[in-house]
Amino acid sequence: MHTIEELRAMIKAELERQEYVGEPRSLYEPIIYMLEDGGKRLRPLLALLAYNLYRDDVEKALKPAIGIEIFHNYTLLHDDVMDDASLRRGRPTVHKRWNSNVAILSGDAAAVTAYKCIEHCDDKYLRRGIDGFNQVALDVCRGQQYDMEFESRDDVTEEEYLKMIYLKTSVLIAGSLRHGALIAGAPENEYMTLYEFGGHLGQAFQLQDDYLDVYGDVREFGKNIGGDIVTNKKTYMLIKALELAEGSAREELLGWIARKEFVPAEKIAAVTRIYDRLGIAGVARQKIDYYIEKSFETLERIQVKQAFRATFMEVIRELVGRKK
Amino acid sequence: MHTIEELRAMIKAELERQEYVGEPRSLYEPIIYMLEDGGKRLRPLLALLAYNLYRDDVEKALKPAIGIEIFHNYTLLHDDVMDDASLRRGRPTVHKRWNSNVAILSGDAAAVTAYKCIEHCDDKYLRRGIDGFNQVALDVCRGQQYDMEFESRDDVTEEEYLKMIYLKTSVLIAGSLRHGALIAGAPENEYMTLYEFGGHLGQAFQLQDDYLDVYGDVREFGKNIGGDIVTNKKTYMLIKALELAEGSAREELLGWIARKEFVPAEKIAAVTRIYDRLGIAGVARQKIDYYIEKSFETLERIQVKQAFRATFMEVIRELVGRKK
C-alpha cells in the first residue's frame, strides 16, 4: 500500500513525462503551464487511493489519474475565461498570459487529451468508465451554468446552492474515486459507495472554501481573505446571511451588495461583522461537520482495511481540517 | 438502400426529438439554436451512407450520426467566438445572441453530448470508435491552432495550408465515414479506405469554398462574395497569389493587404483582377479536380455496389459541383 507522499510523487513524475503532449506544441503550452503550477493533485490522488484499495499495481492507473487532473485543469481554463479571473494559484491565468482564444482552444484540446488518458483501462471497464466520465463532465457544465445564473439572482436558496456546488465541484471528486475503483475491478456497490463518499467530501471541501474566505488565515488559506465578499460572490455564507438577516442587518447587507464604490477593507470588515451578528460561522461549521460526518458514515459501508482508512482520514484532514 | 433524401429526413427527425437535451434547458438552448438552422447535415449523412454500405438498419446508426453533427456544431460554436463572427448561416452567432460565456459553456456541454451520442454502438466497436473520435477531435483543434497562427504570417506555404484545412475540415468528414462503417462491422481495410476517401473529399470541399468566395454566384453560394478578400483571410487563393505574384502585381497585392481603410467593393474588384492576371482560378480548379479524382480513385478500392456508388457521386456532385 502506498503513502500519500508516494502517490503524489508518482503523479508528479507522470505529469512531467508529458506523454500527453502532441503537435503543435503551442497548442499544449497552456496545458503544460496550467499543470506545472502544482496544486494539491487531489483528484488523481483520490483516484489512485481508490484503485489501491483493490490492487497494488497503481502505476497502471497513473494515466487515467493524470487524465482526471488534465480534465480538472481544462475546466479551470474555461472557467477563468468566463469569470475573467486574472490570477490562478498566484500566477497569471492563461487568457491573461496569452489570450481568450488560446484559453478556449487549448482548453478544448485538454478535454480530449483528458478523455484519451482516462480511457487507459481494460476493455471490460471501458463502457462504464466513459459513461461515468461523460456524466461527470456534463454535471460540471451544469454546475457552472447554475453558478453563472445565480450571479444575477438575490434569492438563491441553500438547497439550490448545495446542488450547484455538488455539480460543479463534488461530482468530479466523487468521479475520481469511482473511476479509480472501477478500473481496479471493485464490485459495483463499492465503487458507487466511494462515489457517494466523494460527493460528501466535495461538499465539505467547497463549504470550507467559502468559510475560509471569511474566517481563514491568509497564510494558511493561500489567497486573500474577503475576496468573495468584495465581489458579492454567492457563497454559502452570503446565501445564509441573506436568508437569516432581518431589519437593520438586512438593510445594511443589501446596502453593501448594491454599493458600487467602496474601500474593499471596509466592506470586508462590515460584512464580516454582519456575519458575526448572525452567527454565520457556526451555521457554516455545522454544515461542514454534517458532510464530514456523512462521508465517514459512507466510508464505513465499504470493506476498507484499517491502514487505508487512516490514509483516507489523512486526506480528509488535509482537505477540511484546514485552519479554522 | 436509402436515398439521400430519406437519410436527411431521418437525421432531421432524430435531431427534432431532442433526446440529447438535459437539465438545465438553458445550457442546451444554444445547442438547439445551432442545430435548428439546418445546414447540409453532410457529416451525419456520410456516416449513415457508410453504415448503409454494410447494413440496412441505419436507424441504429442515427444516434452516432447526430452525435457527429453535434460535435461539428460544437466546433462552430467555439470557432465563432474565436473569430468573433457575427453571422452563421444568416443568423446571429451564439456569442452575439447570448454572450461569449454562453457560447463557451454550451459548446463544452455540446462536446460531451456528442461523445455520449457517438458511443451508441456495440461494445466490440467502442474502443476503436472512441480512439478514432479522440483523434478527429484533437486534429480539429490542431487545425484551428494552425489557422490562428497563420493569421499573423505572410509566408504560409501551400503545403502548410493544405495540412491545416485537412486537420480543420477534412478529418471530421473522413471520420464520419470511418465511424459509420466501423460500427456497421466493415472490415478494417474498408473503413480506413473510406477515411481516406473522406479526406480527399474534404480537401476538394474546402478548396471549393475558397474558390467560391472569389468566383461564386452569390445566390448559389449562400454568402457574400469576397468576404475572405476583405478580411485578408489566408485562403488557397491568396496563398497561391502570394506565391505566384511578382513585380507590380505583388506590390499591388501586398498594398491591398496592408491597407487599413478601403471601400470593400473596390478591394474585392482589385484583388480579383490580380487573381485573374495570375490565373489563380485555373490553379484552384486544378487542385480541386485533383482531389475529386483522388477521391474517385480511392472509392474504387472498396467493394461498393453500383447503387451506392451513384449515391456517393450524388453527394460529391452536391458538394463540389456547386456553381463555378
XYZ file of C-alpha atoms in Angstrom:
648
model
C 0.000 0.000 0.000
C 1.296 3.414 -0.986
C 1.504 6.503 1.182
C 0.057 9.829 0.067
C 3.579 11.161 -0.493
C 4.493 8.225 -2.723
C 1.334 8.627 -4.789
C 1.869 12.376 -5.155
C 5.441 11.717 -6.335
C 4.177 9.222 -8.916
C 1.568 11.705 -10.183
C 4.207 14.432 -10.425
C 6.597 12.170 -12.346
C 3.862 11.040 -14.745
C 2.815 14.643 -15.458
C 6.442 15.628 -16.027
C 6.879 12.919 -18.647
C 4.447 14.986 -20.761
C 3.431 11.973 -22.797
C 0.112 13.691 -23.424
C 1.775 16.477 -25.442
C 1.297 16.402 -29.227
C 1.825 18.719 -32.195
C 1.851 21.670 -32.492
C 3.447 22.226 -29.106
C 1.926 25.721 -28.990
C -1.486 24.085 -28.555
C -0.232 22.269 -25.455
C 1.901 25.029 -23.906
C -1.028 26.491 -21.930
C -1.920 22.996 -20.667
C 1.685 22.391 -19.546
C 1.644 25.852 -17.925
C -1.554 25.047 -16.016
C -0.250 21.677 -14.879
C 3.213 22.803 -13.790
C 1.963 25.147 -11.103
C 1.270 22.346 -8.695
C -1.884 22.336 -6.699
C -2.848 19.527 -4.363
C -3.408 16.910 -7.108
C -6.420 15.936 -5.022
C -8.381 14.247 -7.805
C -5.662 11.950 -9.192
C -4.640 11.199 -5.621
C -8.160 10.059 -4.758
C -8.337 8.000 -7.951
C -5.090 6.224 -7.062
C -6.132 5.709 -3.426
C -9.395 4.147 -4.572
C -7.539 1.943 -7.064
C -5.053 0.959 -4.362
C -7.918 -0.292 -2.197
C -8.272 -3.203 -4.615
C -4.968 -3.533 -6.435
C -1.300 -2.883 -5.731
C -0.154 -2.065 -9.279
C -1.137 1.606 -9.034
C 1.216 2.516 -11.893
C -1.439 1.040 -14.192
C -3.890 3.709 -13.012
C -1.487 6.627 -13.450
C -2.608 7.588 -16.966
C -6.310 7.745 -16.040
C -5.362 9.584 -12.835
C -3.491 12.334 -14.658
C -6.295 12.347 -17.237
C -8.601 13.406 -14.407
C -6.133 16.122 -13.383
C -5.967 17.331 -17.001
C -9.772 17.354 -17.124
C -9.881 19.399 -13.909
C -7.427 21.907 -15.365
C -9.451 22.140 -18.584
C -12.490 23.211 -16.544
C -10.339 25.787 -14.710
C -9.023 27.101 -18.055
C -12.518 27.758 -19.376
C -13.896 28.924 -16.003
C -11.134 31.526 -15.746
C -12.142 32.935 -19.147
C -15.815 33.000 -18.134
C -15.032 34.652 -14.776
C -12.345 36.869 -16.364
C -10.087 35.834 -13.469
C -6.591 37.355 -13.508
C -4.745 35.014 -11.186
C -4.739 31.284 -10.579
C -2.575 29.913 -7.775
C -0.645 33.175 -7.772
C 0.189 33.208 -11.495
C -1.496 34.967 -14.443
C -4.354 32.913 -15.880
C -3.912 31.525 -19.393
C -6.221 34.060 -21.060
C -4.280 36.882 -19.379
C -0.843 35.486 -20.218
C -1.877 34.556 -23.760
C -5.447 35.485 -24.755
C -9.011 34.158 -24.621
C -8.744 32.294 -27.908
C -5.728 30.388 -26.662
C -7.550 29.526 -23.428
C -10.650 28.309 -25.287
C -8.795 26.212 -27.867
C -6.155 24.755 -25.557
C -8.963 24.005 -23.115
C -10.786 22.094 -25.848
C -7.605 20.170 -26.637
C -7.118 19.471 -22.914
C -10.613 17.994 -22.674
C -9.918 15.492 -25.459
C -6.468 14.758 -24.027
C -8.166 14.011 -20.702
C -10.558 11.579 -22.383
C -7.636 9.858 -24.086
C -5.821 9.355 -20.781
C -8.886 8.331 -18.798
C -9.646 5.580 -21.295
C -6.453 3.690 -20.399
C -8.177 0.728 -18.806
C -9.193 -2.859 -19.516
C -11.806 -3.083 -22.259
C -14.287 -4.612 -19.837
C -14.393 -1.334 -17.831
C -14.369 0.982 -20.836
C -18.114 1.442 -21.321
C -18.831 2.158 -17.660
C -15.718 4.288 -17.346
C -16.707 6.512 -20.242
C -20.361 6.681 -19.297
C -19.332 7.741 -15.814
C -16.932 10.284 -17.117
C -19.430 11.762 -19.567
C -21.879 12.144 -16.710
C -19.255 13.904 -14.565
C -18.229 16.196 -17.433
C -21.840 17.198 -18.145
C -22.571 17.701 -14.432
C -19.611 20.078 -14.177
C -21.064 22.094 -17.110
C -24.485 22.069 -15.425
C -22.972 23.314 -12.160
C -21.135 26.116 -13.959
C -24.373 27.073 -15.753
C -26.265 27.320 -12.425
C -23.360 29.266 -10.913
C -23.497 31.821 -13.748
C -27.278 32.091 -13.467
C -27.040 32.655 -9.694
C -24.857 35.734 -10.277
C -27.869 37.792 -11.316
C -30.183 36.458 -8.580
C -30.564 37.525 -4.936
C -32.958 34.734 -3.989
C -30.780 31.641 -4.374
C -31.850 29.108 -1.751
C -29.498 26.986 0.348
C -30.835 23.907 -1.431
C -30.117 25.358 -4.873
C -26.657 26.399 -3.761
C -25.792 22.970 -2.376
C -26.934 21.366 -5.619
C -24.834 23.789 -7.667
C -21.588 23.153 -5.743
C -22.328 19.432 -5.806
C -22.436 19.519 -9.611
C -19.597 21.982 -10.095
C -17.114 20.599 -7.574
C -18.157 17.454 -5.726
C -19.100 15.293 -8.694
C -15.543 15.344 -10.086
C -14.085 14.426 -6.691
C -16.657 11.639 -6.436
C -15.991 10.567 -10.020
C -12.230 10.372 -9.399
C -12.776 7.849 -6.601
C -15.344 5.925 -8.621
C -13.121 5.710 -11.686
C -10.091 4.525 -9.710
C -12.130 1.806 -8.021
C -13.912 0.805 -11.239
C -10.758 0.182 -13.246
C -9.287 -1.763 -10.317
C -12.193 -4.190 -10.587
C -14.065 -3.114 -7.433
C -17.565 -4.539 -7.011
C -20.251 -2.128 -8.221
C -21.698 -1.458 -4.782
C -18.251 -0.410 -3.542
C -17.327 1.917 -6.375
C -20.746 3.529 -6.097
C -20.259 3.912 -2.335
C -16.911 5.591 -2.958
C -18.729 7.937 -5.347
C -21.147 8.811 -2.556
C -18.265 9.293 -0.128
C -16.560 11.647 -2.586
C -19.761 13.637 -3.010
C -19.970 14.364 0.709
C -16.248 15.083 0.900
C -16.557 17.519 -2.003
C -19.404 19.370 -0.309
C -17.393 19.720 2.914
C -14.392 20.867 0.863
C -16.290 23.573 -1.050
C -18.157 24.836 2.036
C -14.821 25.005 3.869
C -13.522 27.129 0.979
C -16.471 29.507 1.382
C -15.902 29.636 5.143
C -12.162 30.293 4.864
C -12.744 33.258 2.555
C -14.260 34.994 5.601
C -12.666 33.344 8.607
C -9.449 31.857 7.215
C -5.867 32.702 7.993
C -4.371 34.333 4.921
C -1.035 32.480 5.322
C -2.680 29.084 5.510
C -5.536 29.765 3.072
C -3.189 30.801 0.280
C -5.443 33.540 -1.023
C -6.615 36.881 0.241
C -9.383 36.899 2.798
C -12.676 38.532 1.807
C -12.333 38.156 -1.969
C -15.822 36.639 -2.182
C -17.264 39.466 -0.058
C -15.746 42.159 -2.279
C -17.258 40.621 -5.427
C -20.637 39.700 -3.854
C -19.953 36.077 -4.765
C -22.951 33.910 -3.894
C -21.221 31.735 -1.331
C -22.842 29.635 1.364
C -22.004 32.437 3.821
C -23.822 35.128 1.831
C -26.793 32.926 0.995
C -27.317 32.006 4.665
C -26.849 35.647 5.702
C -29.452 36.801 3.159
C -31.756 34.087 4.476
C -31.278 34.930 8.179
C -30.803 38.703 8.190
C -33.751 40.862 9.217
C -34.315 44.528 9.901
C -31.236 46.740 10.010
C -28.789 43.854 9.420
C -30.614 43.008 6.198
C -30.696 46.619 5.079
C -27.004 47.037 5.798
C -26.109 43.805 3.966
C -28.170 44.722 0.893
C -26.626 48.189 1.038
C -23.109 46.776 0.826
C -24.125 44.445 -2.006
C -25.605 47.325 -4.011
C -22.751 49.777 -3.394
C -20.620 50.372 -6.496
C -17.818 52.355 -4.854
C -16.246 51.316 -1.584
C -12.969 50.664 0.186
C -12.575 46.848 -0.013
C -11.211 46.505 3.536
C -14.203 48.442 4.899
C -16.713 46.289 3.033
C -14.983 43.095 4.190
C -14.960 44.278 7.815
C -18.599 45.433 7.715
C -19.972 42.309 6.043
C -17.925 40.097 8.381
C -19.471 41.964 11.342
C -22.933 41.221 9.946
C -21.976 37.538 9.542
C -20.735 37.588 13.168
C -24.015 39.055 14.428
C -25.974 36.417 12.522
C -23.723 33.569 13.682
C -22.949 32.510 10.100
C -19.614 30.975 11.147
C -21.402 28.490 13.377
C -24.037 27.732 10.750
C -21.327 27.024 8.167
C -19.165 24.932 10.545
C -22.254 22.874 11.358
C -22.889 22.191 7.672
C -19.247 21.304 7.044
C -19.294 18.923 10.021
C -22.516 17.401 8.720
C -20.870 16.492 5.411
C -17.679 15.225 7.084
C -19.857 13.037 9.301
C -21.758 11.768 6.249
C -18.511 10.979 4.449
C -17.278 8.971 7.463
C -20.561 7.071 7.643
C -20.366 6.256 3.943
C -16.810 5.020 4.240
C -17.954 2.580 6.947
C -20.054 0.801 4.347
C -17.102 -0.480 2.348
C -14.575 -3.121 3.299
C -11.672 -0.786 3.838
C -8.561 -2.093 5.536
C -7.540 -0.169 8.642
C -4.412 1.253 7.001
C -6.463 2.576 4.085
C -8.954 4.164 6.413
C -6.084 6.022 8.107
C -4.847 7.272 4.727
C -8.302 8.467 3.711
C -8.622 10.190 7.083
C -5.333 11.946 6.407
C -6.714 13.246 3.102
C -9.923 14.361 4.757
C -7.967 16.137 7.475
C -5.786 17.838 4.913
C -8.812 18.917 2.924
C -11.281 20.041 5.515
C -9.186 20.345 8.631
C -7.518 23.490 7.331
C -7.007 26.443 9.687
C -10.399 27.399 11.032
C -30.798 1.003 -49.503
C -31.801 4.523 -48.542
C -31.769 7.618 -50.701
C -30.082 10.818 -49.608
C -33.485 12.418 -49.045
C -34.606 9.571 -46.802
C -31.434 9.733 -44.748
C -31.684 13.515 -44.408
C -35.291 13.148 -43.223
C -34.223 10.575 -40.625
C -31.430 12.860 -39.373
C -33.858 15.769 -39.144
C -36.409 13.718 -37.223
C -33.771 12.392 -34.818
C -32.467 15.907 -34.117
C -36.006 17.162 -33.569
C -36.638 14.518 -30.910
C -34.062 16.400 -28.812
C -33.265 13.328 -26.773
C -29.841 14.803 -26.155
C -31.283 17.706 -24.154
C -30.827 17.626 -20.376
C -31.188 19.978 -17.401
C -30.980 22.943 -17.144
C -32.526 23.605 -20.520
C -30.753 26.983 -20.649
C -27.462 25.093 -21.083
C -28.853 23.351 -24.167
C -30.772 26.266 -25.746
C -27.734 27.472 -27.716
C -27.115 23.917 -28.957
C -30.739 23.575 -30.078
C -30.451 27.015 -31.720
C -27.332 25.962 -33.628
C -28.885 22.688 -34.737
C -32.248 24.063 -35.823
C -30.828 26.288 -38.541
C -30.340 23.431 -40.913
C -27.226 23.176 -42.948
C -26.490 20.298 -45.247
C -26.075 17.676 -42.488
C -23.160 16.458 -44.570
C -21.312 14.643 -41.778
C -24.192 12.572 -40.366
C -25.282 11.870 -43.941
C -21.863 10.467 -44.808
C -21.836 8.423 -41.589
C -25.203 6.875 -42.485
C -24.209 6.268 -46.105
C -21.070 4.477 -44.959
C -23.087 2.429 -42.452
C -25.633 1.633 -45.141
C -22.881 0.151 -47.313
C -22.733 -2.760 -44.877
C -26.064 -2.811 -43.040
C -29.671 -1.920 -43.739
C -30.750 -0.991 -40.195
C -29.485 2.593 -40.467
C -31.776 3.685 -37.618
C -29.226 2.039 -35.304
C -26.578 4.485 -36.508
C -28.754 7.576 -36.083
C -27.556 8.477 -32.578
C -23.855 8.351 -33.507
C -24.687 10.235 -36.728
C -26.340 13.128 -34.913
C -23.535 12.949 -32.331
C -21.159 13.810 -35.159
C -23.426 16.706 -36.205
C -23.488 17.942 -32.588
C -19.707 17.683 -32.480
C -19.438 19.704 -35.698
C -21.701 22.386 -34.252
C -19.671 22.478 -31.025
C -16.567 23.316 -33.081
C -18.512 26.036 -34.927
C -19.726 27.464 -31.594
C -16.182 27.876 -30.270
C -14.718 28.910 -33.650
C -17.285 31.706 -33.921
C -16.175 33.051 -30.526
C -12.506 32.844 -31.534
C -13.163 34.536 -34.905
C -15.677 36.954 -33.339
C -18.019 36.080 -36.209
C -21.390 37.837 -36.192
C -23.396 35.641 -38.504
C -23.663 31.911 -39.087
C -25.925 30.684 -41.876
C -27.627 34.090 -41.898
C -28.455 34.212 -38.183
C -26.646 35.842 -35.241
C -23.939 33.598 -33.791
C -24.487 32.265 -30.270
C -21.996 34.622 -28.633
C -23.717 37.578 -30.323
C -27.235 36.450 -29.490
C -26.275 35.446 -25.930
C -22.658 36.123 -24.940
C -19.202 34.531 -25.072
C -19.597 32.711 -21.772
C -22.755 31.023 -23.011
C -21.010 30.011 -26.233
C -18.001 28.589 -24.368
C -20.011 26.655 -21.789
C -22.749 25.386 -24.087
C -20.008 24.415 -26.518
C -18.336 22.385 -23.778
C -21.652 20.705 -22.978
C -22.202 20.019 -26.688
C -18.808 18.290 -26.924
C -19.696 15.865 -24.121
C -23.180 15.384 -25.560
C -21.543 14.493 -28.881
C -19.337 11.895 -27.193
C -22.393 10.410 -25.472
C -24.228 10.023 -28.781
C -21.249 8.770 -30.752
C -20.697 5.977 -28.249
C -24.028 4.338 -29.122
C -22.541 1.232 -30.708
C -21.787 -2.394 -29.958
C -19.193 -2.805 -27.220
C -16.848 -4.517 -29.638
C -16.501 -1.292 -31.668
C -16.329 1.038 -28.676
C -12.559 1.231 -28.188
C -11.788 1.863 -31.856
C -14.751 4.222 -32.176
C -13.585 6.377 -29.284
C -9.925 6.267 -30.233
C -10.882 7.373 -33.720
C -13.081 10.103 -32.442
C -10.479 11.414 -29.983
C -8.013 11.580 -32.852
C -10.501 13.517 -35.001
C -11.344 15.905 -32.146
C -7.670 16.644 -31.446
C -6.911 17.063 -35.153
C -9.686 19.655 -35.423
C -8.088 21.574 -32.508
C -4.675 21.277 -34.181
C -6.096 22.619 -37.449
C -7.709 25.555 -35.669
C -4.405 26.285 -33.885
C -2.520 26.372 -37.216
C -5.270 28.515 -38.743
C -4.952 31.065 -35.917
C -1.152 31.064 -36.207
C -1.359 31.614 -39.985
C -3.292 34.849 -39.413
C -0.140 36.683 -38.401
C 2.048 35.157 -41.123
C 2.509 36.175 -44.761
C 4.702 33.232 -45.704
C 2.272 30.300 -45.305
C 3.159 27.670 -47.915
C 0.653 25.731 -49.983
C 1.754 22.559 -48.205
C 1.160 24.084 -44.777
C -2.218 25.379 -45.878
C -3.331 22.010 -47.258
C -2.305 20.333 -43.994
C -4.216 22.926 -41.961
C -7.506 22.519 -43.875
C -7.030 18.751 -43.795
C -6.916 18.847 -39.986
C -9.555 21.518 -39.510
C -12.129 20.312 -42.036
C -11.338 17.101 -43.876
C -10.563 14.896 -40.883
C -14.087 15.215 -39.495
C -15.616 14.387 -42.881
C -13.260 11.409 -43.124
C -14.013 10.413 -39.529
C -17.777 10.492 -40.162
C -17.417 7.924 -42.943
C -14.997 5.814 -40.917
C -17.228 5.788 -37.842
C -20.344 4.829 -39.806
C -18.519 1.950 -41.494
C -16.806 0.841 -38.276
C -19.999 0.457 -36.256
C -21.623 -1.381 -39.187
C -18.889 -4.010 -38.891
C -16.969 -3.100 -42.055
C -13.578 -4.772 -42.476
C -10.724 -2.561 -41.279
C -9.216 -2.029 -44.725
C -12.578 -0.723 -45.967
C -13.331 1.685 -43.141
C -9.793 3.022 -43.427
C -10.250 3.419 -47.188
C -13.471 5.346 -46.569
C -11.482 7.563 -44.193
C -9.014 8.241 -46.986
C -11.857 8.932 -49.429
C -13.370 11.411 -46.962
C -10.030 13.164 -46.563
C -9.778 13.848 -50.295
C -13.434 14.840 -50.468
C -12.937 17.272 -47.579
C -9.964 18.895 -49.288
C -11.956 19.376 -52.510
C -14.856 20.749 -50.465
C -12.752 23.320 -48.571
C -10.810 24.418 -51.659
C -14.131 24.829 -53.469
C -15.270 27.064 -50.613
C -12.152 29.216 -51.014
C -12.730 29.365 -54.780
C -16.391 30.300 -54.492
C -15.597 33.218 -52.195
C -13.973 34.825 -55.238
C -15.693 33.286 -58.244
C -19.002 32.050 -56.832
C -22.537 33.131 -57.605
C -23.910 34.887 -54.542
C -27.358 33.267 -54.948
C -25.955 29.765 -55.110
C -23.053 30.238 -52.698
C -25.289 31.488 -49.892
C -22.834 34.046 -48.609
C -21.424 37.298 -49.906
C -18.674 37.110 -52.455
C -15.281 38.481 -51.464
C -15.624 38.149 -47.678
C -12.265 36.399 -47.487
C -10.633 39.080 -49.623
C -11.926 41.896 -47.416
C -10.511 40.265 -44.261
C -7.221 39.089 -45.841
C -8.165 35.524 -44.899
C -5.344 33.133 -45.775
C -7.227 31.080 -48.325
C -5.795 28.869 -51.018
C -6.429 31.707 -53.471
C -4.414 34.259 -51.503
C -1.608 31.837 -50.674
C -1.187 30.883 -54.328
C -1.379 34.542 -55.387
C 1.329 35.489 -52.868
C 3.413 32.619 -54.175
C 2.971 33.484 -57.868
C 2.785 37.276 -57.902
C 5.887 39.200 -58.963
C 6.740 42.807 -59.656
C 3.821 45.229 -59.775
C 1.186 42.538 -59.158
C 2.955 41.552 -55.948
C 3.285 45.164 -54.824
C -0.357 45.862 -55.539
C -1.486 42.731 -53.705
C 0.645 43.486 -50.637
C -0.648 47.058 -50.773
C -4.248 45.921 -50.568
C -3.417 43.524 -47.722
C -1.716 46.288 -45.729
C -4.376 48.946 -46.345
C -6.459 49.698 -43.255
C -9.100 51.887 -44.893
C -10.757 50.970 -48.160
C -14.077 50.567 -49.930
C -14.764 46.797 -49.709
C -16.138 46.528 -53.263
C -13.015 48.239 -54.629
C -10.679 45.919 -52.765
C -12.645 42.856 -53.897
C -12.580 44.019 -57.528
C -8.874 44.904 -57.431
C -7.723 41.686 -55.754
C -9.929 39.628 -58.070
C -8.261 41.353 -61.062
C -4.853 40.353 -59.650
C -6.094 36.777 -59.242
C -7.329 36.890 -62.846
C -3.955 38.090 -64.136
C -2.198 35.325 -62.202
C -4.643 32.655 -63.336
C -5.485 31.681 -59.763
C -8.934 30.393 -60.786
C -7.336 27.778 -63.025
C -4.765 26.830 -60.387
C -7.509 26.345 -57.807
C -9.805 24.415 -60.170
C -6.906 22.133 -60.978
C -6.302 21.422 -57.290
C -9.995 20.795 -56.667
C -10.145 18.410 -59.617
C -7.034 16.661 -58.319
C -8.745 15.890 -55.003
C -12.010 14.866 -56.674
C -10.022 12.499 -58.870
C -8.194 11.107 -55.831
C -11.487 10.578 -54.024
C -12.881 8.652 -57.023
C -9.773 6.511 -57.201
C -9.987 5.724 -53.505
C -13.638 4.763 -53.786
C -12.679 2.235 -56.490
C -10.712 0.305 -53.885
C -13.757 -0.726 -51.870
C -16.473 -3.179 -52.806
C -19.199 -0.619 -53.329
C -22.383 -1.720 -55.019
C -23.290 0.250 -58.129
C -26.292 1.896 -56.488
C -24.159 3.094 -53.591
C -21.562 4.473 -55.928
C -24.272 6.521 -57.624
C -25.392 7.885 -54.256
C -21.858 8.831 -53.257
C -21.432 10.508 -56.645
C -24.574 12.498 -55.963
C -23.085 13.721 -52.664
C -19.805 14.591 -54.320
C -21.646 16.484 -57.057
C -23.695 18.355 -54.474
C -20.566 19.219 -52.503
C -18.041 20.129 -55.105
C -20.108 20.588 -58.215
C -21.559 23.821 -56.917
C -21.864 26.789 -59.267
C -18.445 27.537 -60.637
